[in-house]
PDB file of C-alpha atoms and ligand atoms in Angstrom:
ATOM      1  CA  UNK O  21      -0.621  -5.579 -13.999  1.00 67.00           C
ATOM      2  CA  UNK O  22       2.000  -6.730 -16.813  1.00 67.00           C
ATOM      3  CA  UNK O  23       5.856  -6.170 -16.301  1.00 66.00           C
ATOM      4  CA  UNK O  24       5.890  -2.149 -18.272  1.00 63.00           C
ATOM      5  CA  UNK O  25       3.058  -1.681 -15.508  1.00 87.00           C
ATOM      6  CA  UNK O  26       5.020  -2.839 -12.551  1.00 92.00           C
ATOM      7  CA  UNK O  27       7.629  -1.167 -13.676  1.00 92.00           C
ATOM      8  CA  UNK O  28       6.053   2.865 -13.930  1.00 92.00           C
ATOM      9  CA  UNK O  29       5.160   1.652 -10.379  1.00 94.00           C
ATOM     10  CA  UNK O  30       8.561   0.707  -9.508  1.00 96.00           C
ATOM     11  CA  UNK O  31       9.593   4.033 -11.001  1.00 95.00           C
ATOM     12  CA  UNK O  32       6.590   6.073  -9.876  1.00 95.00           C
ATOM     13  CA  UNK O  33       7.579   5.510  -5.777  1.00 96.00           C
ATOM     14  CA  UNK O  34      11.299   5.161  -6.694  1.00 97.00           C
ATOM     15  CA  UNK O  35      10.590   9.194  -7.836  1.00 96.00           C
ATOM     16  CA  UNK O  36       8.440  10.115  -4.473  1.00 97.00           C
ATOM     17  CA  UNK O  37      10.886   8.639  -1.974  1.00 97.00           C
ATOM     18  CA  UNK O  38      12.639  11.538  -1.392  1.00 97.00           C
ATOM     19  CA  UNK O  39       8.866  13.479  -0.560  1.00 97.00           C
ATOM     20  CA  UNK O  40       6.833  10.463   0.386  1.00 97.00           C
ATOM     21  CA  UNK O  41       7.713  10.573   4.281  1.00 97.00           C
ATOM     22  CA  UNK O  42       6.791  14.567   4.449  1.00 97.00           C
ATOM     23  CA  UNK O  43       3.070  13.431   3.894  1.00 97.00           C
ATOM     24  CA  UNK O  44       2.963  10.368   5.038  1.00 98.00           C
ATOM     25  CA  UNK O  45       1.184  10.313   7.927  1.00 97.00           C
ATOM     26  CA  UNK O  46      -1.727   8.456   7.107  1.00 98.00           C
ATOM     27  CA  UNK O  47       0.213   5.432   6.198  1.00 98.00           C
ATOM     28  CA  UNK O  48       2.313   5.956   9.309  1.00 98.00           C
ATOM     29  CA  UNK O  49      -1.121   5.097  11.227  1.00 98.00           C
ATOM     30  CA  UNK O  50      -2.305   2.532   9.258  1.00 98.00           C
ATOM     31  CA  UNK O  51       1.318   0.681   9.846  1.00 98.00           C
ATOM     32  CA  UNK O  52       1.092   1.375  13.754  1.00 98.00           C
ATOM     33  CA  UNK O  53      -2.333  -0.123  13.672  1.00 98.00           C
ATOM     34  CA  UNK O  54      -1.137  -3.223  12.020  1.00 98.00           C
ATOM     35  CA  UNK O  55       1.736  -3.201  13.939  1.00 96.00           C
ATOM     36  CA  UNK O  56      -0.692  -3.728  16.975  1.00 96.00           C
ATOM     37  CA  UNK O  57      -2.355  -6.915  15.549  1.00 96.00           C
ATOM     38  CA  UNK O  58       0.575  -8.997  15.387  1.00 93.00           C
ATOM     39  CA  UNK O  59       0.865 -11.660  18.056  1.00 84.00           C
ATOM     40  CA  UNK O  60       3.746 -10.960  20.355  1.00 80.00           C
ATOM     41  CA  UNK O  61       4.948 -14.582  20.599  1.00 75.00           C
ATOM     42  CA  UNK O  62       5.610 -13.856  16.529  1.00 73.00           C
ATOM     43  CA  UNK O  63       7.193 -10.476  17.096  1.00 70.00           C
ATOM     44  CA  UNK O  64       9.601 -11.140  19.692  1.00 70.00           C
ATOM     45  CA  UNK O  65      11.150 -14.427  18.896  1.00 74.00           C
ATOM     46  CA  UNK O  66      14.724 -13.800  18.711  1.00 73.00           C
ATOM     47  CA  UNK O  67      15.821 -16.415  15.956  1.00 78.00           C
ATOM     48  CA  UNK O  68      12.777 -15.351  13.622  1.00 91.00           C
ATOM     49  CA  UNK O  69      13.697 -13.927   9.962  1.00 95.00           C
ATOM     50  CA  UNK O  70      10.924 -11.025   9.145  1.00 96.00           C
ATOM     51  CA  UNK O  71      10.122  -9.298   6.152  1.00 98.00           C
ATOM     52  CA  UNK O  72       8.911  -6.028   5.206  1.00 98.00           C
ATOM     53  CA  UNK O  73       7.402  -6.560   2.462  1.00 98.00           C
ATOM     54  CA  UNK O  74       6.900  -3.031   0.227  1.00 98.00           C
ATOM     55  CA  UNK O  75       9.105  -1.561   2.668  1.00 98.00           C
ATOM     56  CA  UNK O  76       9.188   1.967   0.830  1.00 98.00           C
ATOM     57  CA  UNK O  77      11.196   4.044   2.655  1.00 98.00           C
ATOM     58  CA  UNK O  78      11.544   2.155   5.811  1.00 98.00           C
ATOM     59  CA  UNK O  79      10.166   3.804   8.433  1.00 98.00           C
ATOM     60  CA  UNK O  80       8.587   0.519   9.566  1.00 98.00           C
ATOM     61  CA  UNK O  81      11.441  -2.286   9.363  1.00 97.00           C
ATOM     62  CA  UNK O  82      13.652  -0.900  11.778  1.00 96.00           C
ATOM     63  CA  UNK O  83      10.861  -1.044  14.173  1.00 95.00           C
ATOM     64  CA  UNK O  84      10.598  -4.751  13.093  1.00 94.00           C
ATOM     65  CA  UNK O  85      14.075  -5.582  14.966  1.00 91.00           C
ATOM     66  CA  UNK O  86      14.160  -7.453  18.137  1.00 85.00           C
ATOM     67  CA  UNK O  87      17.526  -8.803  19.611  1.00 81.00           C
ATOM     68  CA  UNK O  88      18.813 -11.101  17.365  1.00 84.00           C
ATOM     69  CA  UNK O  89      16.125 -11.717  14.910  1.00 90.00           C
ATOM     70  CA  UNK O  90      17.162 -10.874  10.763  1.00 94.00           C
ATOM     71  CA  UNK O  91      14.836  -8.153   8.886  1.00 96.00           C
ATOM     72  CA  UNK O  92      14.616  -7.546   5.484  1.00 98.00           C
ATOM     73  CA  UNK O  93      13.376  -4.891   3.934  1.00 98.00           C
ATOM     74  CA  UNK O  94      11.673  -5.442   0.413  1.00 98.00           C
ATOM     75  CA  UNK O  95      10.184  -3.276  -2.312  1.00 98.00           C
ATOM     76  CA  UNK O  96       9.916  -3.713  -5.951  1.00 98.00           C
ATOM     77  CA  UNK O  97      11.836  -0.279  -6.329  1.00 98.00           C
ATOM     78  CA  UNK O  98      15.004  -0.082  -6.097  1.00 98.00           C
ATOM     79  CA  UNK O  99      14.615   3.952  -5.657  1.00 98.00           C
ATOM     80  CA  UNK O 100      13.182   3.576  -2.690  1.00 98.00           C
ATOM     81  CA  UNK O 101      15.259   0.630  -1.214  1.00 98.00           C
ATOM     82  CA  UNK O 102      18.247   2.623  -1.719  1.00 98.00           C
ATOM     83  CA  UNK O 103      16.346   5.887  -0.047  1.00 98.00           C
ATOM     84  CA  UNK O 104      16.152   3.085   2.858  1.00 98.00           C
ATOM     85  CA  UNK O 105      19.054   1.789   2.510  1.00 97.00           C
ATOM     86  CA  UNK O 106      21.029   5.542   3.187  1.00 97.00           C
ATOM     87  CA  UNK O 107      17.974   6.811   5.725  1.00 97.00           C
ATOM     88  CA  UNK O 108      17.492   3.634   8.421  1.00 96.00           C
ATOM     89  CA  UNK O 109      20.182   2.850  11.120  1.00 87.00           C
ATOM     90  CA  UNK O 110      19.844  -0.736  12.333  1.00 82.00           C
ATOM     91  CA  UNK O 111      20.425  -4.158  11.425  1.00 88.00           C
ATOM     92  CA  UNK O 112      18.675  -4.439   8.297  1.00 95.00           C
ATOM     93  CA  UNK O 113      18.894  -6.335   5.251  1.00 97.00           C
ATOM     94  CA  UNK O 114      17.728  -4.509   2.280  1.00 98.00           C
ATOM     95  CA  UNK O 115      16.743  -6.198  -0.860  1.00 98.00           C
ATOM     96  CA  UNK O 116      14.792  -4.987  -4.049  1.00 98.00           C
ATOM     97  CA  UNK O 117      11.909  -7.651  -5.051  1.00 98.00           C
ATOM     98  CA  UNK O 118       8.616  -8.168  -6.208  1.00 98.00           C
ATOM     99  CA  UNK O 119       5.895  -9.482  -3.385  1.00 98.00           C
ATOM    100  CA  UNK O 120       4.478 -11.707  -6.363  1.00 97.00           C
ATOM    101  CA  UNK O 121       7.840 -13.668  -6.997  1.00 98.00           C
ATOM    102  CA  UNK O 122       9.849 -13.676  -3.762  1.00 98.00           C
ATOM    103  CA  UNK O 123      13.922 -14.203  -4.182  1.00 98.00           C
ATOM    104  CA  UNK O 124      13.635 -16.362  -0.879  1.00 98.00           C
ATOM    105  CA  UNK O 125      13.408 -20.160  -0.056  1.00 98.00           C
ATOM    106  CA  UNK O 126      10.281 -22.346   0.452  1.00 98.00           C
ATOM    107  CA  UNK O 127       9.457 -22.131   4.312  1.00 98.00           C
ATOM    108  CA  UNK O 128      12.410 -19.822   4.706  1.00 98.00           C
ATOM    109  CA  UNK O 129      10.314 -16.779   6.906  1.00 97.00           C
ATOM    110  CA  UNK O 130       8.673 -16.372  10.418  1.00 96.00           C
ATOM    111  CA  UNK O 131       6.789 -13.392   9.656  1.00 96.00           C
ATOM    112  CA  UNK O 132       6.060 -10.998   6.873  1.00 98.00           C
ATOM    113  CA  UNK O 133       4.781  -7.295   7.801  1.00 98.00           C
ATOM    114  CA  UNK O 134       3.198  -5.833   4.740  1.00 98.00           C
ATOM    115  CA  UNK O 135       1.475  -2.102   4.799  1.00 98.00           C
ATOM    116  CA  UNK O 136      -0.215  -0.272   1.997  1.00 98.00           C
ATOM    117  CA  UNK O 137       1.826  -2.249  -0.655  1.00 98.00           C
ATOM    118  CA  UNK O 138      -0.013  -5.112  -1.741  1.00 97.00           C
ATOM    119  CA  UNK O 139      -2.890  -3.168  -3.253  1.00 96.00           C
ATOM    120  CA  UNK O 140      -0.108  -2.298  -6.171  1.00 94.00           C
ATOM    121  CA  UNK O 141       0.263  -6.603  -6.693  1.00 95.00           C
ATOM    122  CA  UNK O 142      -1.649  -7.987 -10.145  1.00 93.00           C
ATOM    123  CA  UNK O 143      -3.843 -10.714  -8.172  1.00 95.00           C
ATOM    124  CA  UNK O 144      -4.064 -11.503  -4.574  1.00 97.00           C
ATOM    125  CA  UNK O 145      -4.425 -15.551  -5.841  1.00 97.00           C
ATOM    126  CA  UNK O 146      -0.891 -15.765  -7.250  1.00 97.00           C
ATOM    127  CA  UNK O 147       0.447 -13.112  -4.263  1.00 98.00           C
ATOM    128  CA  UNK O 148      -1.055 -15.145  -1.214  1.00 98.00           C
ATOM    129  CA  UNK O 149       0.137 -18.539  -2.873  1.00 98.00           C
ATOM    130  CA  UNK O 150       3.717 -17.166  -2.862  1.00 98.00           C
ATOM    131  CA  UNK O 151       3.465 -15.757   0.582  1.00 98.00           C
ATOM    132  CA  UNK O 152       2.552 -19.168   1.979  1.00 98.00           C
ATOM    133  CA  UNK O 153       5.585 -20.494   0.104  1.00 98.00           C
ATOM    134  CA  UNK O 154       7.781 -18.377   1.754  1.00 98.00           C
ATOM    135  CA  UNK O 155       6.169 -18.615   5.233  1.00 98.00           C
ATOM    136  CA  UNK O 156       7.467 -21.308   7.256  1.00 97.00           C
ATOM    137  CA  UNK O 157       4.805 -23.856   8.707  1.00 97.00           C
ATOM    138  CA  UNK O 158       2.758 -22.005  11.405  1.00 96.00           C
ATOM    139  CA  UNK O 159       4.230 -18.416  10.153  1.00 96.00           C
ATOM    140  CA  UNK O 160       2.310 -15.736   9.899  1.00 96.00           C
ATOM    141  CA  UNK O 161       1.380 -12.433   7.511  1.00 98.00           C
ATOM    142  CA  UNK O 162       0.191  -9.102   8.686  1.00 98.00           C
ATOM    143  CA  UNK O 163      -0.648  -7.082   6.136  1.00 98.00           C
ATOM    144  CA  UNK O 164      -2.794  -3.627   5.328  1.00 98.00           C
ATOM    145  CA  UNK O 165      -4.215  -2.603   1.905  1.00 98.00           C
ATOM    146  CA  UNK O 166      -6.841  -0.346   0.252  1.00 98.00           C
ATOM    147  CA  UNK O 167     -10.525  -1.515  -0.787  1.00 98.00           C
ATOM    148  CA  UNK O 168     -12.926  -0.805  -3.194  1.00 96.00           C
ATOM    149  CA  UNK O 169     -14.065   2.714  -2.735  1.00 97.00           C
ATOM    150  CA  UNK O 170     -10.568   4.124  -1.725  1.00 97.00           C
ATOM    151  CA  UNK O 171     -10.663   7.598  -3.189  1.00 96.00           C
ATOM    152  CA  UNK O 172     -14.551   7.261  -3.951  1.00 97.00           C
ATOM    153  CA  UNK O 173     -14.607  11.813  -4.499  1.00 97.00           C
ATOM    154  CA  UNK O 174     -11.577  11.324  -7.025  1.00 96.00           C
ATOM    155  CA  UNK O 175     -13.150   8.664  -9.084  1.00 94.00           C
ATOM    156  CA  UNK O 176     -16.612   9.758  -9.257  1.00 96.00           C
ATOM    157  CA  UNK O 177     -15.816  13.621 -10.070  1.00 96.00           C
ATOM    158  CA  UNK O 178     -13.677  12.479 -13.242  1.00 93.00           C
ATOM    159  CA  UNK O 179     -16.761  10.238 -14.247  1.00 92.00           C
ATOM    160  CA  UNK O 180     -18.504  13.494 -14.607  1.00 92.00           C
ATOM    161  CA  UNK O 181     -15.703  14.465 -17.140  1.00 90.00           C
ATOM    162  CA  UNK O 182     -14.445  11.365 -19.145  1.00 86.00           C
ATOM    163  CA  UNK O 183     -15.342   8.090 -19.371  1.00 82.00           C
ATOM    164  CA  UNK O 184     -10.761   7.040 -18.540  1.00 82.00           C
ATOM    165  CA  UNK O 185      -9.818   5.363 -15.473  1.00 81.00           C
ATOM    166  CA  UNK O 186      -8.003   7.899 -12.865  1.00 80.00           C
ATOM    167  CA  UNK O 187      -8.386   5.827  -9.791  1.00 84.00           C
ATOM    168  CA  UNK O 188      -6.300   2.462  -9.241  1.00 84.00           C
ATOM    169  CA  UNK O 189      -8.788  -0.564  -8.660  1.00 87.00           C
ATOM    170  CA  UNK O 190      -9.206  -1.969  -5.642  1.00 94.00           C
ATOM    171  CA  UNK O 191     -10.271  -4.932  -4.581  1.00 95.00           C
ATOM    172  CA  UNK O 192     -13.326  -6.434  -2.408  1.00 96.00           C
ATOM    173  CA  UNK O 193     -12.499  -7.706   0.676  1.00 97.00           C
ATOM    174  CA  UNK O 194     -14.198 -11.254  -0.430  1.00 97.00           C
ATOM    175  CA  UNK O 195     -12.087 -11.404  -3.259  1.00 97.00           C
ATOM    176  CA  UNK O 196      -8.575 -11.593  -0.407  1.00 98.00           C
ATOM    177  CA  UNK O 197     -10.973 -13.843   1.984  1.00 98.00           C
ATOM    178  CA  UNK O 198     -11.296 -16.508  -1.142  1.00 98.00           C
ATOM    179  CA  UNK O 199      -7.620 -15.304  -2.025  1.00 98.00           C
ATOM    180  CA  UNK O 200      -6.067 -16.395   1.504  1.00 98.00           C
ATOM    181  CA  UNK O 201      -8.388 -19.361   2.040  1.00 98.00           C
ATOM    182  CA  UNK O 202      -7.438 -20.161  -0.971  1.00 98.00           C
ATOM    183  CA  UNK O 203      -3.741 -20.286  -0.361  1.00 98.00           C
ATOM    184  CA  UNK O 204      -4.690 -22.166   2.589  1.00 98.00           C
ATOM    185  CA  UNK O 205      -4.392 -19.657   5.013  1.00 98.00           C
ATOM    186  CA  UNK O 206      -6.471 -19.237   8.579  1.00 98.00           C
ATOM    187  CA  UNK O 207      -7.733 -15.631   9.441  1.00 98.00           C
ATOM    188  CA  UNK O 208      -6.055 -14.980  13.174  1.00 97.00           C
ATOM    189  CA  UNK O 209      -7.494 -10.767  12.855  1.00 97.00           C
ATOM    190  CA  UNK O 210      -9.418  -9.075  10.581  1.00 98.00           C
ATOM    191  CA  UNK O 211     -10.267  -5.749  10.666  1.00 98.00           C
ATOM    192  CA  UNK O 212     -12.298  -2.712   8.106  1.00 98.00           C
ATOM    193  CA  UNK O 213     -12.444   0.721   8.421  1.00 98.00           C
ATOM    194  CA  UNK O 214     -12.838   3.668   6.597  1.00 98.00           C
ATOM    195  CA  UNK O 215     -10.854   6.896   7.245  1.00 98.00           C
ATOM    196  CA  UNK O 216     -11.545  10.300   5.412  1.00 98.00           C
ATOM    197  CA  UNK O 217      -8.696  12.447   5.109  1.00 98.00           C
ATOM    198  CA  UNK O 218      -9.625  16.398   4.432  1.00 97.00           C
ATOM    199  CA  UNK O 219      -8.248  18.721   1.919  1.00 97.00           C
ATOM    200  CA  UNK O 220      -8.433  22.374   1.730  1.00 97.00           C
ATOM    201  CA  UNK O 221      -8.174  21.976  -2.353  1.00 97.00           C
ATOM    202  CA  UNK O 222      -8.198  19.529  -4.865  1.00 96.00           C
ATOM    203  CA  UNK O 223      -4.728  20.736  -5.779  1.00 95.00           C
ATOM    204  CA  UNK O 224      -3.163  19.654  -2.356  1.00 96.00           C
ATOM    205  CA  UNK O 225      -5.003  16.329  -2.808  1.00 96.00           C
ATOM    206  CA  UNK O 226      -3.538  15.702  -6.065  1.00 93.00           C
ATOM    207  CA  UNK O 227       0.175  17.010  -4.539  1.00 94.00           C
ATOM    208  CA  UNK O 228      -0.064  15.060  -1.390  1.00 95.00           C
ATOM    209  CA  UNK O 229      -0.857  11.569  -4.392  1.00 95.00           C
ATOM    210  CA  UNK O 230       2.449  12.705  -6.423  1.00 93.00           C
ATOM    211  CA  UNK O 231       4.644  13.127  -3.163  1.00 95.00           C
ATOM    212  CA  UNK O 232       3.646   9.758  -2.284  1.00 96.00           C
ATOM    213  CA  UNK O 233       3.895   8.560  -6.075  1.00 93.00           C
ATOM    214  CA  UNK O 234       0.540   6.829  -6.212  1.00 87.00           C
ATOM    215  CA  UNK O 235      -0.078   7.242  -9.409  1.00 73.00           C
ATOM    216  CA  UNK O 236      -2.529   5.485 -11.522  1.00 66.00           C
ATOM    217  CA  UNK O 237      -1.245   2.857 -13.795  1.00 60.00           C
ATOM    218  CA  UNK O 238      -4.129   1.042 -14.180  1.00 57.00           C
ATOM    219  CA  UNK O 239      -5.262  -0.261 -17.902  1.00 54.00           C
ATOM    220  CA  UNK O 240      -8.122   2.353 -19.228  1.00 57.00           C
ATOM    221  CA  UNK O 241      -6.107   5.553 -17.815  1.00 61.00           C
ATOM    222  CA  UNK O 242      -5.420   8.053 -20.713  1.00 59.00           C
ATOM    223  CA  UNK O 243      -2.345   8.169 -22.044  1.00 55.00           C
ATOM    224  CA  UNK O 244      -2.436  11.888 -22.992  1.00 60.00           C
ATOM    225  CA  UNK O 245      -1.967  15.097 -20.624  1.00 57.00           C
ATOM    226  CA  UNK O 246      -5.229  15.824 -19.441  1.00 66.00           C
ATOM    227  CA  UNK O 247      -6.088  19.165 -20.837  1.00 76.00           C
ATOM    228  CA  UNK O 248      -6.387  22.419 -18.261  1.00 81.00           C
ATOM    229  CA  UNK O 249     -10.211  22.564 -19.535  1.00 87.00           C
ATOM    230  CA  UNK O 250     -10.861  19.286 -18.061  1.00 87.00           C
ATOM    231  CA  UNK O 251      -8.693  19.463 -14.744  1.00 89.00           C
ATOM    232  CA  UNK O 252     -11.087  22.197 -14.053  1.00 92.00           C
ATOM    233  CA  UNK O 253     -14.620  19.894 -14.851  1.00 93.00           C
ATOM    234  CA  UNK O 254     -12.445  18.382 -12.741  1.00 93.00           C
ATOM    235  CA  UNK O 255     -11.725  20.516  -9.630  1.00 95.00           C
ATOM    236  CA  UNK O 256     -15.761  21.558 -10.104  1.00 95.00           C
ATOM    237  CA  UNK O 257     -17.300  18.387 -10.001  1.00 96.00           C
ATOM    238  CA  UNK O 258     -15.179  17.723  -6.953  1.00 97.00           C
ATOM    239  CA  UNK O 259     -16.072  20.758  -5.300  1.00 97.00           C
ATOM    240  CA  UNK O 260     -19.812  19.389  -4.638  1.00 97.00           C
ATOM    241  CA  UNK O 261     -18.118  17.319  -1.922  1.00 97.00           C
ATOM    242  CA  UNK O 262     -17.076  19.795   0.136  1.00 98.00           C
ATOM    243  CA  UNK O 263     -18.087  19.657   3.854  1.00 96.00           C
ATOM    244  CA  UNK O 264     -19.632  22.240   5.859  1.00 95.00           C
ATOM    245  CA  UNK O 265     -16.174  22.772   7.351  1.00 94.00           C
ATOM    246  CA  UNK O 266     -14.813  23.927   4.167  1.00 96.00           C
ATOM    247  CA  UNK O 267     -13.018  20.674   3.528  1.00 97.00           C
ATOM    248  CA  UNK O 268     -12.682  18.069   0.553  1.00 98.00           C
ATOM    249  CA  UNK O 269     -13.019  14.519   1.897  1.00 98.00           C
ATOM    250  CA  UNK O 270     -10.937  11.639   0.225  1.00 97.00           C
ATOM    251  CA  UNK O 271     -11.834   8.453   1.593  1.00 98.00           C
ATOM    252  CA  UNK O 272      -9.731   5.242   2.605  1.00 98.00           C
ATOM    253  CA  UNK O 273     -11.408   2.158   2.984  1.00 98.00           C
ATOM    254  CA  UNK O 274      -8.406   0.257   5.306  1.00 98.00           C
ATOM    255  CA  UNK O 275      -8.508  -3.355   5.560  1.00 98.00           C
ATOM    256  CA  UNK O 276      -6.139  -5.247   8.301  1.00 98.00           C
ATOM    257  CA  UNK O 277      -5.510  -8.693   8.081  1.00 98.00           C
ATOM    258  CA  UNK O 278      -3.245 -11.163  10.248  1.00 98.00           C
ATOM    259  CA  UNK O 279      -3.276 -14.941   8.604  1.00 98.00           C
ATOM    260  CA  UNK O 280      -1.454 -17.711   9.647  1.00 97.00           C
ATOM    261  CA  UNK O 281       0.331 -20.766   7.459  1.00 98.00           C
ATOM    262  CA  UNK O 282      -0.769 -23.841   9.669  1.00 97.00           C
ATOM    263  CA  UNK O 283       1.623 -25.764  11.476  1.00 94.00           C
TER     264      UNK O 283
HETATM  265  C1  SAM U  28       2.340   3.278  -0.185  1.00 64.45           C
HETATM  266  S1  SAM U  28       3.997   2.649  -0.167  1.00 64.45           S
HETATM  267  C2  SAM U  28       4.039   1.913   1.483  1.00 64.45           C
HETATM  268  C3  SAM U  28       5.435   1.893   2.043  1.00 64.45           C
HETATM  269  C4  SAM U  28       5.555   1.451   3.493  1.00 64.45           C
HETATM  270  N1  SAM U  28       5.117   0.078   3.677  1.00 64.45           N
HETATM  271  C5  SAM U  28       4.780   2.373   4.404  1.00 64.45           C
HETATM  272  O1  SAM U  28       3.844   1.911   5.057  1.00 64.45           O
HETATM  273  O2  SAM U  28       5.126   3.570   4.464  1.00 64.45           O
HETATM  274  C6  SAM U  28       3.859   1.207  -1.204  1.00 64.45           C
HETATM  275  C7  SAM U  28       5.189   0.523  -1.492  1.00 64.45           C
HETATM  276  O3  SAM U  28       4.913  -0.761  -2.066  1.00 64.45           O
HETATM  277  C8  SAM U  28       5.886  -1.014  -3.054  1.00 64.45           C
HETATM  278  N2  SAM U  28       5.359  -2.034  -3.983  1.00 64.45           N
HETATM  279  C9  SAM U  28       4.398  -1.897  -4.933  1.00 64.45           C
HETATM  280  N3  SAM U  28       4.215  -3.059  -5.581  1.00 64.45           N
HETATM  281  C10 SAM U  28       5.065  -3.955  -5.033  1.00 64.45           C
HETATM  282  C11 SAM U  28       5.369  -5.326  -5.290  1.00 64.45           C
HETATM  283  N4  SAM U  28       4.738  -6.005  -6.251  1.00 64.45           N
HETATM  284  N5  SAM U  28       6.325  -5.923  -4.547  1.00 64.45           N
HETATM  285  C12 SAM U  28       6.991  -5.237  -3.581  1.00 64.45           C
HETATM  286  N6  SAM U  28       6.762  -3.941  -3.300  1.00 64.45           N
HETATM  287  C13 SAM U  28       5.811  -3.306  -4.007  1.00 64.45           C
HETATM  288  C14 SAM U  28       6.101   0.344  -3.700  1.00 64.45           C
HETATM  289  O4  SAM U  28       7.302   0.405  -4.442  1.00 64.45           O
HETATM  290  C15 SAM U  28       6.071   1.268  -2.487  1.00 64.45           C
HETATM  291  O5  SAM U  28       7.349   1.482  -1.955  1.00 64.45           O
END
């Protein structure tokens, strides 16, 4: 993902954060999951500094606070760090960067909390190698993100119409394995699982994506409005998937990861 890319991202969520917490309740319980993973001796250390990295609209970084430890919240949009900034009470430091080029010191951080974000990062080499930077020796990074075959239904009905990307790619979970061992990480919890969330129409699918501004900004989408005739070769093609209880599926493949910098 070049810079322009990042920022329609950037833009694209800075745009949704006034929506994004009205429908986000599958990302509330992929961050409560993650949330569970991390070791307590890591989460309640008073002196530790803690990021929340792709912080979006908060709801999680308060929740990071424990007596005298320092959180920051970080996204690379500013939209929806000030959203954060004018929604969450606590002690929270609030800062607008990019997860692939930290503003913050070599072995500067205790932990990082990261949910849902880093799926929107160019390459989980160059990401992991700056999270270890950042880490301090024996630190460690919990983090969620989205596999290949998130939003499987989407992707494959638009095949049936043109031959443009619609869905984001996603990565395989091998590729963040080699990433993290890589980096020079060691895998404390690991964790897949796929969740299908149900629609009662392709139009509140597509609604419920804009409100949380995941929008597709990969290279090979079209660049023109998509004409009505095609939405609805659309809307058909997707209409094959739905379930004998009169519900679209869209499916999340959910991988959890806690990895530790070693000592
Ligand atoms: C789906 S939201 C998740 C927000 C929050 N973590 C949650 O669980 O509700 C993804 C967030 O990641 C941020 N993001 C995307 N790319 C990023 C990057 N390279 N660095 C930092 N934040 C990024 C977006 O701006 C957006 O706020």
């Amino acid at each position: 993902m070049n810079v322009i890319e990042k920022r329609q991202v950037a833009e694209s969520f800075g745009r949704a954060a006034p929506s994004y917490d009205k429908v986000a309740y599958f990302q509330r319980d992929v961050g409560y999951r993650l949330m569970g993973l991390i070791p307590k001796k890591i989460f309640l250390n008073d002196n530790n500094t803690v990021l929340d990295l792709g912080c979006g609209t908060g709801y999680f970084t308060p929740k990071l606070h424990h007596s005298d430890n320092q959180v920051v919240g970080v996204d690379l949009s500013e939209g929806m760090i000030n959203y954060a900034c004018e929604h969450r009470a606590g002690n929270v430091t609030w800062v607008v960067g990019d997860a692939e080029v930290l503003p913050f010191a070599d072995n500067s951080v205790d932990m990082i909390f990261s949910s849902l974000a880093i799926q929107w990062c160019s390459s989980y080499q160059q990401l992991l190698v700056e999270l270890y930077r950042v880490l301090k020796p024996g630190g460690v990074v919990a983090f969620s993100t989205l596999l290949n075959g998130t939003l499987r239904e989407l992707e494959a009905s638009w095949q049936e119409v043109d031959s443009y990307r619609h869905v984001n790619a996603f990565s395989d979970c091998h590729e963040i394995d080699d990433a993290s061992d890589l980096a020079g990480f060691t895998c404390l919890e690991k964790e897949k699982y796929t969740e299908v969330l149900q629609f009662e129409s392709v139009k509140m699918l597509t609604r419920e994506l804009k409100m949380l501004g995941a929008h597709n900004v990969n290279q090979g989408r079209s660049l023109k409005v998509t004409g009505r005739e095609r939405i609805l070769q659309f809307k058909q093609a997707y209409e094959k998937y739905r379930t004998q209880d009169g519900y679209l599926p869209a499916s999340y493949e959910v991988l959890l990861s806690v990895l530790k910098k070693p000592e």
